[in-house]
Short mmCIF file of C-alpha atoms and ligand atoms in Angstrom, two decimals:
data_model
loop_
_atom_site.label_atom_id
_atom_site.label_comp_id
_atom_site.label_asym_id
_atom_site.label_seq_id
_atom_site.Cartn_x
_atom_site.Cartn_y
_atom_site.Cartn_z
CA MET F 397 18.75 -9.60 -10.29
CA LYS F 398 19.81 -9.55 -13.96
CA SER F 399 21.07 -6.17 -15.23
CA LEU F 400 18.53 -4.71 -17.64
CA LYS F 401 21.33 -3.45 -19.86
CA GLU F 402 22.67 -7.01 -20.30
CA GLU F 403 19.09 -8.21 -20.78
CA SER F 404 18.44 -5.61 -23.53
CA LYS F 405 21.67 -6.57 -25.33
CA MET F 406 20.90 -10.27 -25.02
CA ASN F 407 17.54 -10.34 -26.75
CA LYS F 408 17.10 -8.99 -30.26
CA ASP F 409 13.41 -8.13 -29.94
CA THR F 410 12.99 -4.49 -30.85
CA ILE F 411 10.22 -2.08 -31.77
CA SER F 412 10.80 0.60 -34.42
CA VAL F 413 9.78 4.19 -33.72
CA ILE F 414 9.73 6.41 -36.81
CA ASP F 415 9.42 10.18 -36.60
CA ASN F 416 7.10 10.88 -39.54
CA ARG F 417 8.18 14.54 -39.57
CA THR F 418 11.90 13.83 -40.09
CA GLY F 419 11.88 10.18 -41.20
CA ARG F 420 14.36 9.44 -38.43
CA GLN F 421 13.96 5.97 -36.90
CA VAL F 422 15.12 4.30 -33.70
CA GLU F 423 15.05 0.62 -32.70
CA LEU F 424 13.99 0.28 -29.08
CA PRO F 425 14.76 -3.01 -27.26
CA ILE F 426 11.83 -5.08 -25.95
CA ILE F 427 12.54 -6.71 -22.59
CA GLN F 428 10.63 -9.90 -21.82
CA PRO F 429 9.15 -10.49 -18.32
CA SER F 430 8.83 -13.76 -16.43
CA GLN F 431 5.07 -13.06 -16.35
CA GLY F 432 2.82 -10.29 -17.72
CA PRO F 433 3.46 -7.63 -20.36
CA ALA F 434 6.90 -7.11 -21.93
CA VAL F 435 8.35 -3.59 -21.77
CA ILE F 436 9.90 -1.23 -24.31
CA ASP F 437 13.22 0.16 -23.10
CA ILE F 438 12.90 3.83 -24.09
CA GLY F 439 16.31 4.79 -22.64
CA THR F 440 17.67 6.00 -26.02
CA LEU F 441 14.47 7.67 -27.30
CA TYR F 442 15.33 11.21 -26.19
CA LYS F 443 18.95 10.97 -27.36
CA GLU F 444 17.98 9.48 -30.77
CA LEU F 445 14.74 11.34 -31.56
CA GLY F 446 14.57 14.17 -28.99
CA TYR F 447 11.26 13.08 -27.49
CA PHE F 448 10.14 12.38 -23.90
CA THR F 449 7.29 9.92 -23.35
CA TYR F 450 4.15 11.30 -21.71
CA ASP F 451 2.09 9.16 -19.32
CA PRO F 452 0.44 11.18 -16.49
CA GLY F 453 -0.51 8.83 -13.64
CA PHE F 454 1.86 6.23 -15.13
CA LEU F 455 -0.96 4.08 -16.55
CA ALA F 456 1.39 2.35 -19.02
CA THR F 457 4.80 3.01 -17.48
CA ALA F 458 6.99 0.41 -15.78
CA SER F 459 9.11 2.40 -13.31
CA CYS F 460 11.41 -0.47 -12.36
CA GLN F 461 11.96 -4.19 -12.53
CA SER F 462 10.89 -6.26 -9.55
CA GLU F 463 10.80 -9.89 -8.41
CA ILE F 464 8.35 -9.36 -5.56
CA THR F 465 4.68 -9.02 -6.56
CA TYR F 466 2.87 -9.87 -9.79
CA ILE F 467 -0.61 -8.59 -10.61
CA ASP F 468 -2.79 -9.40 -13.63
CA GLY F 469 -5.54 -6.81 -13.41
CA ASP F 470 -7.70 -8.31 -16.17
CA GLU F 471 -7.66 -11.79 -14.66
CA GLY F 472 -7.75 -10.62 -11.02
CA ILE F 473 -4.46 -12.40 -10.23
CA LEU F 474 -2.14 -11.48 -7.33
CA GLN F 475 1.06 -13.46 -6.62
CA TYR F 476 3.70 -12.80 -3.96
CA CYS F 477 7.08 -14.10 -5.23
CA GLY F 478 5.13 -16.45 -7.50
CA TYR F 479 2.76 -17.83 -4.85
CA PRO F 480 -0.97 -17.14 -5.56
CA ILE F 481 -2.58 -15.04 -2.84
CA GLU F 482 -5.37 -17.60 -2.48
CA GLN F 483 -2.89 -20.34 -1.48
CA LEU F 484 -0.99 -18.08 0.91
CA ALA F 485 -4.27 -16.89 2.48
CA GLU F 486 -5.29 -20.49 3.10
CA LYS F 487 -1.97 -21.96 4.23
CA SER F 488 0.48 -19.25 5.32
CA SER F 489 0.73 -16.45 7.91
CA PHE F 490 1.58 -12.75 7.86
CA ILE F 491 5.01 -13.24 9.39
CA GLU F 492 5.84 -16.09 7.00
CA VAL F 493 4.80 -13.96 4.00
CA ALA F 494 6.85 -11.10 5.45
CA TYR F 495 9.88 -13.41 5.37
CA LEU F 496 8.98 -14.38 1.78
CA MET F 497 8.83 -10.71 0.79
CA LEU F 498 12.27 -9.98 2.24
CA LYS F 499 14.06 -13.19 1.16
CA GLY F 500 12.14 -14.25 -1.97
CA GLU F 501 11.64 -17.81 -0.64
CA LEU F 502 9.37 -19.40 1.98
CA PRO F 503 11.30 -20.06 5.19
CA LYS F 504 12.21 -23.46 6.62
CA PRO F 505 10.75 -23.92 10.13
CA ASP F 506 14.00 -22.91 11.88
CA GLU F 507 14.41 -19.88 9.57
CA LEU F 508 10.86 -18.75 10.40
CA LYS F 509 11.41 -19.18 14.14
CA LYS F 510 14.62 -17.13 13.97
CA PHE F 511 12.90 -14.41 11.94
CA GLU F 512 9.98 -14.27 14.39
CA ASP F 513 12.42 -13.89 17.30
CA ILE F 514 14.25 -11.06 15.53
CA ILE F 515 10.99 -9.20 14.87
CA VAL F 516 9.71 -9.72 18.44
CA HIS F 517 12.95 -8.43 19.92
CA HIS F 518 12.83 -5.22 17.89
CA SER F 519 9.24 -4.36 18.85
CA MET F 520 10.01 -1.93 21.68
CA LEU F 521 10.52 1.80 21.09
CA ASN F 522 13.20 4.08 22.48
CA GLU F 523 11.66 5.28 25.76
CA SER F 524 12.13 8.95 24.93
CA LEU F 525 9.72 8.50 21.99
CA LYS F 526 6.93 8.46 24.59
CA ASN F 527 7.33 12.22 24.96
CA PHE F 528 6.85 12.58 21.20
CA PHE F 529 3.47 10.84 21.32
CA HIS F 530 2.35 12.98 24.24
CA SER F 531 3.37 16.16 22.42
CA PHE F 532 0.63 15.60 19.81
CA TYR F 533 -2.75 17.24 20.37
CA HIS F 534 -5.22 14.76 21.89
CA ASP F 535 -7.35 14.57 18.76
CA ALA F 536 -4.49 14.31 16.26
CA HIS F 537 -5.36 11.80 13.50
CA PRO F 538 -3.31 8.63 14.20
CA MET F 539 -1.95 8.77 10.63
CA ALA F 540 -0.48 12.22 11.38
CA ILE F 541 1.24 10.74 14.44
CA MET F 542 2.51 7.77 12.40
CA VAL F 543 4.04 10.07 9.75
CA GLY F 544 5.79 12.13 12.42
CA VAL F 545 7.03 9.34 14.65
CA VAL F 546 8.22 7.03 11.84
CA GLY F 547 9.99 9.94 10.14
CA SER F 548 11.78 10.68 13.41
CA LEU F 549 13.15 7.15 13.94
CA SER F 550 16.45 7.97 12.22
CA ALA F 551 17.04 10.34 15.17
CA PHE F 552 17.03 7.31 17.47
CA TYR F 553 18.54 4.50 15.40
CA HIS F 554 21.71 5.95 13.82
CA ASP F 555 23.24 2.48 13.74
CA SER F 556 20.98 1.39 10.86
CA THR F 557 20.87 4.34 8.50
CA ASP F 558 24.00 3.76 6.40
CA ILE F 559 22.15 2.28 3.42
CA SER F 560 25.40 1.32 1.70
CA LYS F 561 25.79 -1.43 4.31
CA ALA F 562 23.67 -4.57 3.87
CA ASP F 563 23.56 -5.22 7.63
CA HIS F 564 22.28 -1.69 8.29
CA ARG F 565 19.60 -2.18 5.63
CA GLU F 566 18.54 -5.48 7.19
CA ILE F 567 18.38 -4.08 10.75
CA ALA F 568 16.40 -1.05 9.53
CA ALA F 569 14.00 -3.39 7.71
CA HIS F 570 13.50 -5.53 10.81
CA ARG F 571 13.09 -2.47 13.03
CA MET F 572 10.46 -0.95 10.76
CA ILE F 573 8.40 -4.14 10.53
CA ALA F 574 8.71 -4.79 14.26
CA LYS F 575 7.98 -1.29 15.52
CA MET F 576 5.01 -0.35 13.35
CA PRO F 577 2.45 -2.14 15.58
CA THR F 578 3.95 -0.55 18.70
CA ILE F 579 3.88 2.93 17.11
CA ALA F 580 0.35 2.35 15.79
CA ALA F 581 -0.96 1.19 19.16
CA ALA F 582 0.74 4.13 20.91
CA SER F 583 -0.89 6.52 18.40
CA TYR F 584 -4.26 5.00 19.26
CA LYS F 585 -3.70 5.00 23.03
CA HIS F 586 -2.62 8.67 22.89
CA SER F 587 -5.80 9.54 20.95
CA ILE F 588 -8.00 8.03 23.70
CA GLY F 589 -5.96 9.39 26.59
CA GLU F 590 -4.86 5.98 27.88
CA PRO F 591 -1.34 4.92 28.93
CA LEU F 592 0.90 3.41 26.25
CA VAL F 593 1.29 -0.37 26.48
CA TYR F 594 4.58 -2.23 25.96
CA PRO F 595 4.77 -5.24 23.62
CA LYS F 596 4.97 -8.74 25.14
CA ASN F 597 7.46 -11.15 23.57
CA ASP F 598 5.27 -14.22 24.05
CA LEU F 599 2.49 -12.90 21.79
CA SER F 600 2.07 -13.14 18.02
CA TYR F 601 2.52 -10.11 15.76
CA THR F 602 -1.20 -9.37 15.63
CA GLY F 603 -1.83 -10.60 19.18
CA ASN F 604 0.69 -8.02 20.40
CA LEU F 605 -1.01 -5.28 18.41
CA LEU F 606 -4.43 -6.15 19.83
CA ARG F 607 -3.11 -6.18 23.39
CA MET F 608 -1.16 -2.92 22.96
CA MET F 609 -4.31 -1.28 21.57
CA PHE F 610 -7.05 -2.69 23.78
CA SER F 611 -5.55 -3.76 27.09
CA SER F 612 -5.88 -1.56 30.17
CA PRO F 613 -3.74 -1.41 33.33
CA CYS F 614 -6.88 -2.07 35.35
CA GLU F 615 -7.55 -5.61 34.22
CA GLU F 616 -6.04 -8.68 32.56
CA TYR F 617 -6.39 -8.80 28.76
CA GLU F 618 -6.95 -11.99 26.78
CA VAL F 619 -6.18 -11.79 23.05
CA ASN F 620 -9.26 -12.89 21.08
CA PRO F 621 -7.92 -15.65 18.76
CA ILE F 622 -10.59 -14.92 16.14
CA ALA F 623 -9.57 -11.26 15.95
CA GLU F 624 -5.88 -12.28 16.02
CA LYS F 625 -6.34 -14.65 13.06
CA ALA F 626 -8.56 -12.21 11.13
CA LEU F 627 -5.98 -9.42 11.48
CA ASP F 628 -3.21 -11.81 10.45
CA LEU F 629 -5.04 -12.62 7.21
CA ILE F 630 -6.04 -9.02 6.46
CA PHE F 631 -2.44 -7.91 7.04
CA MET F 632 -1.19 -10.62 4.68
CA LEU F 633 -3.58 -9.40 1.99
CA HIS F 634 -2.28 -5.85 2.36
CA ILE F 635 1.43 -6.68 2.57
CA ASP F 636 2.47 -5.52 -0.92
CA HIS F 637 0.92 -4.59 -4.23
CA GLU F 638 3.50 -3.91 -6.97
CA GLN F 639 4.23 -0.25 -7.79
CA ASN F 640 1.19 1.42 -6.19
CA ALA F 641 1.29 5.10 -5.23
CA SER F 642 2.80 4.67 -1.76
CA THR F 643 5.35 2.07 -2.83
CA SER F 644 6.40 4.27 -5.75
CA THR F 645 6.78 7.13 -3.25
CA VAL F 646 9.03 5.00 -1.05
CA ARG F 647 11.13 3.99 -4.07
CA LEU F 648 11.45 7.60 -5.27
CA ALA F 649 12.43 8.86 -1.82
CA GLY F 650 14.87 5.97 -1.45
CA SER F 651 16.43 6.66 -4.85
CA SER F 652 17.91 9.88 -3.46
CA GLY F 653 19.63 7.94 -0.69
CA ALA F 654 17.27 9.11 2.06
CA ASN F 655 17.37 7.00 5.20
CA PRO F 656 14.89 4.06 5.34
CA PHE F 657 12.78 5.52 8.14
CA ALA F 658 12.22 8.75 6.19
CA CYS F 659 11.32 6.68 3.11
CA ILE F 660 8.71 4.65 5.01
CA SER F 661 7.29 7.88 6.46
CA SER F 662 6.86 9.17 2.89
CA GLY F 663 5.01 5.95 2.06
CA ILE F 664 2.66 6.46 5.01
CA THR F 665 1.96 9.98 3.78
CA ALA F 666 1.06 8.77 0.27
CA LEU F 667 -1.04 5.89 1.62
CA TRP F 668 -3.16 8.31 3.70
CA GLY F 669 -4.90 9.77 0.64
CA PRO F 670 -8.58 8.69 0.22
CA ALA F 671 -7.86 7.53 -3.34
CA HIS F 672 -5.36 5.04 -1.91
CA GLY F 673 -5.13 3.55 1.56
CA GLY F 674 -7.41 6.17 3.09
CA ALA F 675 -10.28 4.56 1.17
CA ASN F 676 -10.98 1.96 3.87
CA GLU F 677 -11.85 4.73 6.34
CA ALA F 678 -13.88 6.52 3.63
CA VAL F 679 -15.85 3.34 2.81
CA LEU F 680 -17.29 3.23 6.31
CA SER F 681 -18.28 6.90 6.10
CA VAL F 682 -20.03 6.20 2.79
CA LEU F 683 -21.87 3.16 4.20
CA LYS F 684 -22.96 5.19 7.24
CA GLU F 685 -24.12 8.04 4.98
CA ILE F 686 -26.12 5.69 2.74
CA ALA F 687 -27.45 4.04 5.94
CA ASP F 688 -30.29 2.13 4.24
CA VAL F 689 -30.67 -0.12 1.19
CA SER F 690 -33.46 2.13 -0.08
CA ARG F 691 -30.94 4.98 -0.47
CA ILE F 692 -28.47 2.98 -2.59
CA PRO F 693 -29.94 4.12 -5.96
CA LYS F 694 -29.61 7.78 -4.94
CA TYR F 695 -25.95 7.33 -4.02
CA LEU F 696 -25.16 5.34 -7.16
CA GLU F 697 -26.54 8.28 -9.15
CA LYS F 698 -24.32 10.64 -7.13
CA ALA F 699 -21.31 8.40 -7.86
CA LYS F 700 -22.05 8.58 -11.60
CA ASN F 701 -22.62 12.33 -11.65
CA LYS F 702 -19.45 14.05 -12.88
CA ASN F 703 -20.52 17.26 -11.16
CA ASP F 704 -20.81 15.49 -7.84
CA PRO F 705 -17.50 14.86 -5.98
CA PHE F 706 -19.05 11.77 -4.37
CA ARG F 707 -17.33 8.51 -5.33
CA LEU F 708 -18.28 4.99 -4.31
CA MET F 709 -15.24 4.48 -2.09
CA GLY F 710 -13.86 0.94 -2.11
CA PHE F 711 -14.85 0.54 -5.78
CA GLY F 712 -12.55 0.76 -8.77
CA HIS F 713 -8.85 0.15 -9.17
CA ARG F 714 -6.09 1.38 -11.46
CA VAL F 715 -4.96 -2.16 -12.24
CA TYR F 716 -7.80 -4.56 -11.37
CA LYS F 717 -10.45 -4.48 -14.09
CA ASN F 718 -11.84 -7.60 -12.52
CA TYR F 719 -12.71 -8.44 -8.92
CA ASP F 720 -9.76 -7.61 -6.62
CA PRO F 721 -8.76 -11.10 -5.40
CA ARG F 722 -8.07 -9.64 -1.96
CA ALA F 723 -11.58 -8.19 -1.72
CA ARG F 724 -13.05 -11.58 -2.58
CA ILE F 725 -11.09 -13.25 0.22
CA ILE F 726 -11.95 -10.54 2.75
CA ARG F 727 -15.65 -10.57 1.75
CA ASP F 728 -15.82 -14.34 2.24
CA MET F 729 -14.00 -13.93 5.55
CA CYS F 730 -16.42 -11.21 6.66
CA HIS F 731 -19.31 -13.63 7.05
CA LYS F 732 -17.25 -15.95 9.25
CA VAL F 733 -15.46 -13.35 11.36
CA LEU F 734 -18.45 -11.09 11.94
CA GLY F 735 -20.44 -14.14 12.99
CA GLU F 736 -17.75 -15.35 15.38
CA LEU F 737 -17.28 -11.86 16.79
CA GLY F 738 -21.01 -11.50 17.34
CA SER F 739 -21.55 -8.92 14.61
CA ALA F 740 -23.17 -11.27 12.10
CA ASN F 741 -26.07 -8.90 11.73
CA ASP F 742 -23.99 -5.79 11.29
CA PRO F 743 -26.37 -3.67 9.21
CA LEU F 744 -23.43 -2.05 7.42
CA PHE F 745 -22.21 -5.47 6.23
CA GLU F 746 -25.65 -6.30 4.87
CA LEU F 747 -25.72 -2.86 3.25
CA ALA F 748 -22.25 -3.42 1.74
CA LEU F 749 -23.32 -6.75 0.24
CA ARG F 750 -26.46 -5.17 -1.29
CA LEU F 751 -24.48 -2.16 -2.52
CA GLU F 752 -21.99 -4.47 -4.25
CA GLU F 753 -24.81 -6.56 -5.75
CA ILE F 754 -26.64 -3.51 -7.15
CA ALA F 755 -23.51 -1.66 -8.35
CA LEU F 756 -22.14 -4.69 -10.20
CA LYS F 757 -25.39 -4.84 -12.23
CA ASP F 758 -25.22 -1.14 -13.12
CA ASP F 759 -23.99 -0.27 -16.63
CA TYR F 760 -21.84 2.62 -15.39
CA PHE F 761 -19.82 0.26 -13.18
CA ILE F 762 -19.87 -2.58 -15.70
CA GLN F 763 -18.60 -0.43 -18.58
CA ARG F 764 -15.80 1.04 -16.44
CA LYS F 765 -15.00 -2.35 -14.90
CA LEU F 766 -15.41 -0.94 -11.40
CA TYR F 767 -15.32 -3.78 -8.86
CA PRO F 768 -14.93 -3.76 -5.07
CA ASN F 769 -11.26 -3.41 -4.10
CA VAL F 770 -9.35 -4.45 -1.01
CA ASP F 771 -10.70 -1.47 0.95
CA PHE F 772 -14.38 -2.21 0.45
CA TYR F 773 -14.79 -4.89 3.10
CA SER F 774 -11.69 -4.58 5.31
CA GLY F 775 -13.15 -1.77 7.42
CA LEU F 776 -16.13 -3.92 8.41
CA ILE F 777 -13.82 -6.48 9.99
CA TYR F 778 -11.72 -3.81 11.68
CA ARG F 779 -14.97 -2.38 13.09
CA ALA F 780 -16.08 -5.78 14.37
CA ILE F 781 -12.70 -6.16 16.12
CA GLY F 782 -13.20 -2.76 17.77
CA VAL F 783 -10.74 -0.74 15.70
CA PRO F 784 -12.01 2.85 15.30
CA SER F 785 -12.31 4.09 11.70
CA ASN F 786 -9.51 6.65 12.10
CA MET F 787 -7.17 3.69 12.69
CA PHE F 788 -8.17 1.76 9.53
CA THR F 789 -5.46 3.29 7.33
CA VAL F 790 -2.96 2.84 10.16
CA MET F 791 -3.74 -0.90 9.98
CA PHE F 792 -3.09 -0.77 6.24
CA ALA F 793 0.24 1.02 6.89
CA ILE F 794 1.39 -1.63 9.39
CA ALA F 795 0.91 -4.38 6.82
CA ARG F 796 2.22 -2.43 3.84
CA THR F 797 5.41 -1.53 5.68
CA VAL F 798 6.62 -5.04 4.83
CA GLY F 799 6.11 -4.40 1.11
CA TRP F 800 7.60 -0.91 1.30
CA VAL F 801 10.68 -2.27 3.07
CA ALA F 802 11.02 -5.18 0.63
CA GLN F 803 10.67 -2.92 -2.41
CA TRP F 804 13.05 -0.33 -0.91
CA THR F 805 15.64 -3.05 -0.27
CA GLU F 806 15.21 -4.39 -3.82
CA MET F 807 15.64 -0.90 -5.26
CA ILE F 808 18.79 -0.10 -3.27
CA SER F 809 20.43 -3.36 -4.37
CA ASP F 810 19.36 -2.98 -8.05
CA SER F 811 22.47 -2.24 -10.13
CA ASN F 812 20.24 -0.21 -12.50
CA GLN F 813 19.06 2.01 -9.68
CA ARG F 814 19.62 5.78 -10.14
CA ILE F 815 17.91 8.76 -8.59
CA GLY F 816 14.34 8.96 -9.90
CA ARG F 817 13.98 12.18 -11.85
CA PRO F 818 11.04 12.28 -14.31
CA ARG F 819 10.88 14.99 -17.00
CA GLN F 820 7.76 16.95 -18.11
CA LEU F 821 5.76 18.37 -20.96
CA TYR F 822 6.28 22.11 -20.41
CA VAL F 823 3.21 24.13 -21.38
CA GLY F 824 4.01 27.31 -19.45
CA PRO F 825 4.89 30.80 -20.78
CA GLU F 826 7.62 30.99 -23.42
CA LYS F 827 10.77 33.04 -22.72
CA ARG F 828 9.93 36.67 -21.89
CA ASN F 829 11.76 39.69 -20.37
CA TYR F 830 11.31 41.10 -16.88
CA VAL F 831 8.88 44.02 -16.64
CA SER F 832 9.55 46.66 -13.99
CA PRO F 833 6.69 47.19 -11.51
CA ASP F 834 5.83 50.66 -12.88
CA LYS F 835 5.32 49.15 -16.38
CA ARG F 836 3.06 46.14 -15.45
C1 SDX U 902 -5.89 1.02 -3.08
O1 SDX U 902 -2.58 0.89 -6.78
C2 SDX U 902 -2.89 -0.02 -5.90
O2 SDX U 902 -2.55 -1.17 -6.01
C3 SDX U 902 -3.68 0.48 -4.70
C4 SDX U 902 -4.07 -0.58 -3.68
C5 SDX U 902 -2.87 -1.18 -2.99
O3 SDX U 902 -3.00 -2.31 -2.46
O4 SDX U 902 -1.83 -0.47 -2.88
O5 SDX U 902 -4.80 -1.60 -4.32
C6 SDX U 902 -4.95 0.02 -2.58
O6 SDX U 902 -5.58 2.18 -3.10
C7 SDX U 902 -7.22 0.56 -3.64
C8 SDX U 902 -8.07 1.73 -4.20
C9 SDX U 902 -8.76 2.44 -3.05
N1 SDX U 902 -9.42 3.67 -3.53
C10 SDX U 902 -10.75 3.78 -3.59
O7 SDX U 902 -11.53 2.87 -3.38
C11 SDX U 902 -11.23 5.17 -3.97
C12 SDX U 902 -12.33 5.06 -5.00
N2 SDX U 902 -11.76 4.59 -6.26
C13 SDX U 902 -11.38 5.63 -7.23
O8 SDX U 902 -10.95 6.84 -6.71
C14 SDX U 902 -10.56 5.07 -8.40
O9 SDX U 902 -11.20 3.94 -8.82
C15 SDX U 902 -9.09 4.76 -8.18
C16 SDX U 902 -8.37 5.90 -7.61
C17 SDX U 902 -8.93 3.57 -7.29
C18 SDX U 902 -8.51 4.43 -9.56
O10 SDX U 902 -8.52 5.59 -10.29
P1 SDX U 902 -8.05 5.62 -11.84
O11 SDX U 902 -7.42 4.35 -12.23
O12 SDX U 902 -7.30 6.89 -12.07
O13 SDX U 902 -9.42 5.62 -12.60
P2 SDX U 902 -10.24 6.93 -12.92
O14 SDX U 902 -10.34 7.79 -11.70
O15 SDX U 902 -9.71 7.52 -14.18
O16 SDX U 902 -11.71 6.30 -13.20
C19 SDX U 902 -12.04 5.78 -14.47
C20 SDX U 902 -13.54 6.06 -14.59
C21 SDX U 902 -13.88 7.54 -14.40
O17 SDX U 902 -15.09 7.77 -15.10
P3 SDX U 902 -15.01 8.40 -16.63
O18 SDX U 902 -14.18 9.69 -16.53
O19 SDX U 902 -14.30 7.33 -17.46
O20 SDX U 902 -16.44 8.64 -17.00
O21 SDX U 902 -14.24 5.37 -13.53
C22 SDX U 902 -14.86 6.32 -12.67
C23 SDX U 902 -14.17 7.65 -12.93
O22 SDX U 902 -15.05 8.73 -12.64
N3 SDX U 902 -14.65 5.85 -11.30
C24 SDX U 902 -15.55 5.93 -10.33
C25 SDX U 902 -14.95 5.31 -9.22
N4 SDX U 902 -13.72 4.91 -9.54
C26 SDX U 902 -13.54 5.25 -10.83
N5 SDX U 902 -16.81 6.45 -10.29
C27 SDX U 902 -17.45 6.34 -9.11
N6 SDX U 902 -16.94 5.75 -7.99
C28 SDX U 902 -15.70 5.23 -8.01
N7 SDX U 902 -15.20 4.66 -6.94
#
């Protein structure tokens, strides 16, 4: 990756910032992208003019440079390493896109086979982790178990936590991607009081997950190919998404030199929030609460009412001010998969389609460019597969682990990388002297 400092020196594009109070001026370099908006390098602003920039929620702040994912929110474009999501969804697979994320290029057949073997052979967990699962209360939310177990992995895999070594980073990346389905399935099995199931090396990534979640010691289990393919596509669509909240959390944790397992655990924590990856679970609750098409107008009014905390979960996006391309693919897939899985007449799917249709004609949603996002339809497919709603965000975390790991690896090897340490606009009390208790 090119050093930004060299890049800034190379091009002469600058933007002038003039402090109208003092007349002082600074020329800030403009750095051109390969696609999307250029950026203003504000590195000298504080030194030259004594100002910080202020951008709560980082709506207009590029926190890093990256070669992995490109999003154009206005046009509803999503590319992984340059490949449009629509083409990958039609022609590729989750494991092939995982390779693309890590290596930046699509694999040759032998490279893909080798990568699949590596992932398969890292899918087991250290046996003593079983006690950890069983130490959680029976009704612990699976995301709570995921945060705890993933964060503890550095206690088991010391031989891949020296992040200064490229081979350690690669093994940790492979271990994380490979073990997430096993940890997720174990979290689920613990929550239903059933024995944990070991992975089988002759199954696909999603086939293994389905078997580890739904097989029972009492009978043979056949992976449903429709569910296997549907999960593979949904996981591909969730694999990475630029500098979203959880990925930014992983990068910030990683910038301090924390071990990769702890960084991924921080990403899982951030993803759990209902404004982020927790939305897919919340969408199903909203659909169940609305329950009937006749109640849609009432809930749209609630969503518009600033005094009502109700939001139309699965709608809106910080970047997409057009239809989320992932939601479009999943919605189209819904018809097919629900039909093949025998849930074609799922009343919640019909309700979701009507809700989308009515909301997209409503001025409030039109003016704010609120469209269905990736979470709006995914839960309906998970439900048709038999995944309980408290496992929906876990599914998201399995897929996004690839993106977190790829972005973490990119950050660690970025020569510009330093510990992330934002500043603030201080609006607290000015300097004052201590007052003894008897004088307060
Ligand atoms: C994901 O960043 C990513 O890329 C995330 C993600 C990924 O792959 O990593 O794409 C995955 O997290 C998708 C988003 C899932 N979250 C939800 O579906 C939760 C519901 N959506 C909202 O909470 C909201 O839209 C966010 C959090 C997604 C975006 O919030 P922003 O960008 O901070 O926008 P905002 O809250 O300032 O909303 C702008 C306006 C406000 O109204 P006004 O103050 O302008 O009058 O739109 C309104 C909001 O009240 N609004 C909604 C709404 N979303 C925004 N009103 C009702 N229902 C909603 N869902």
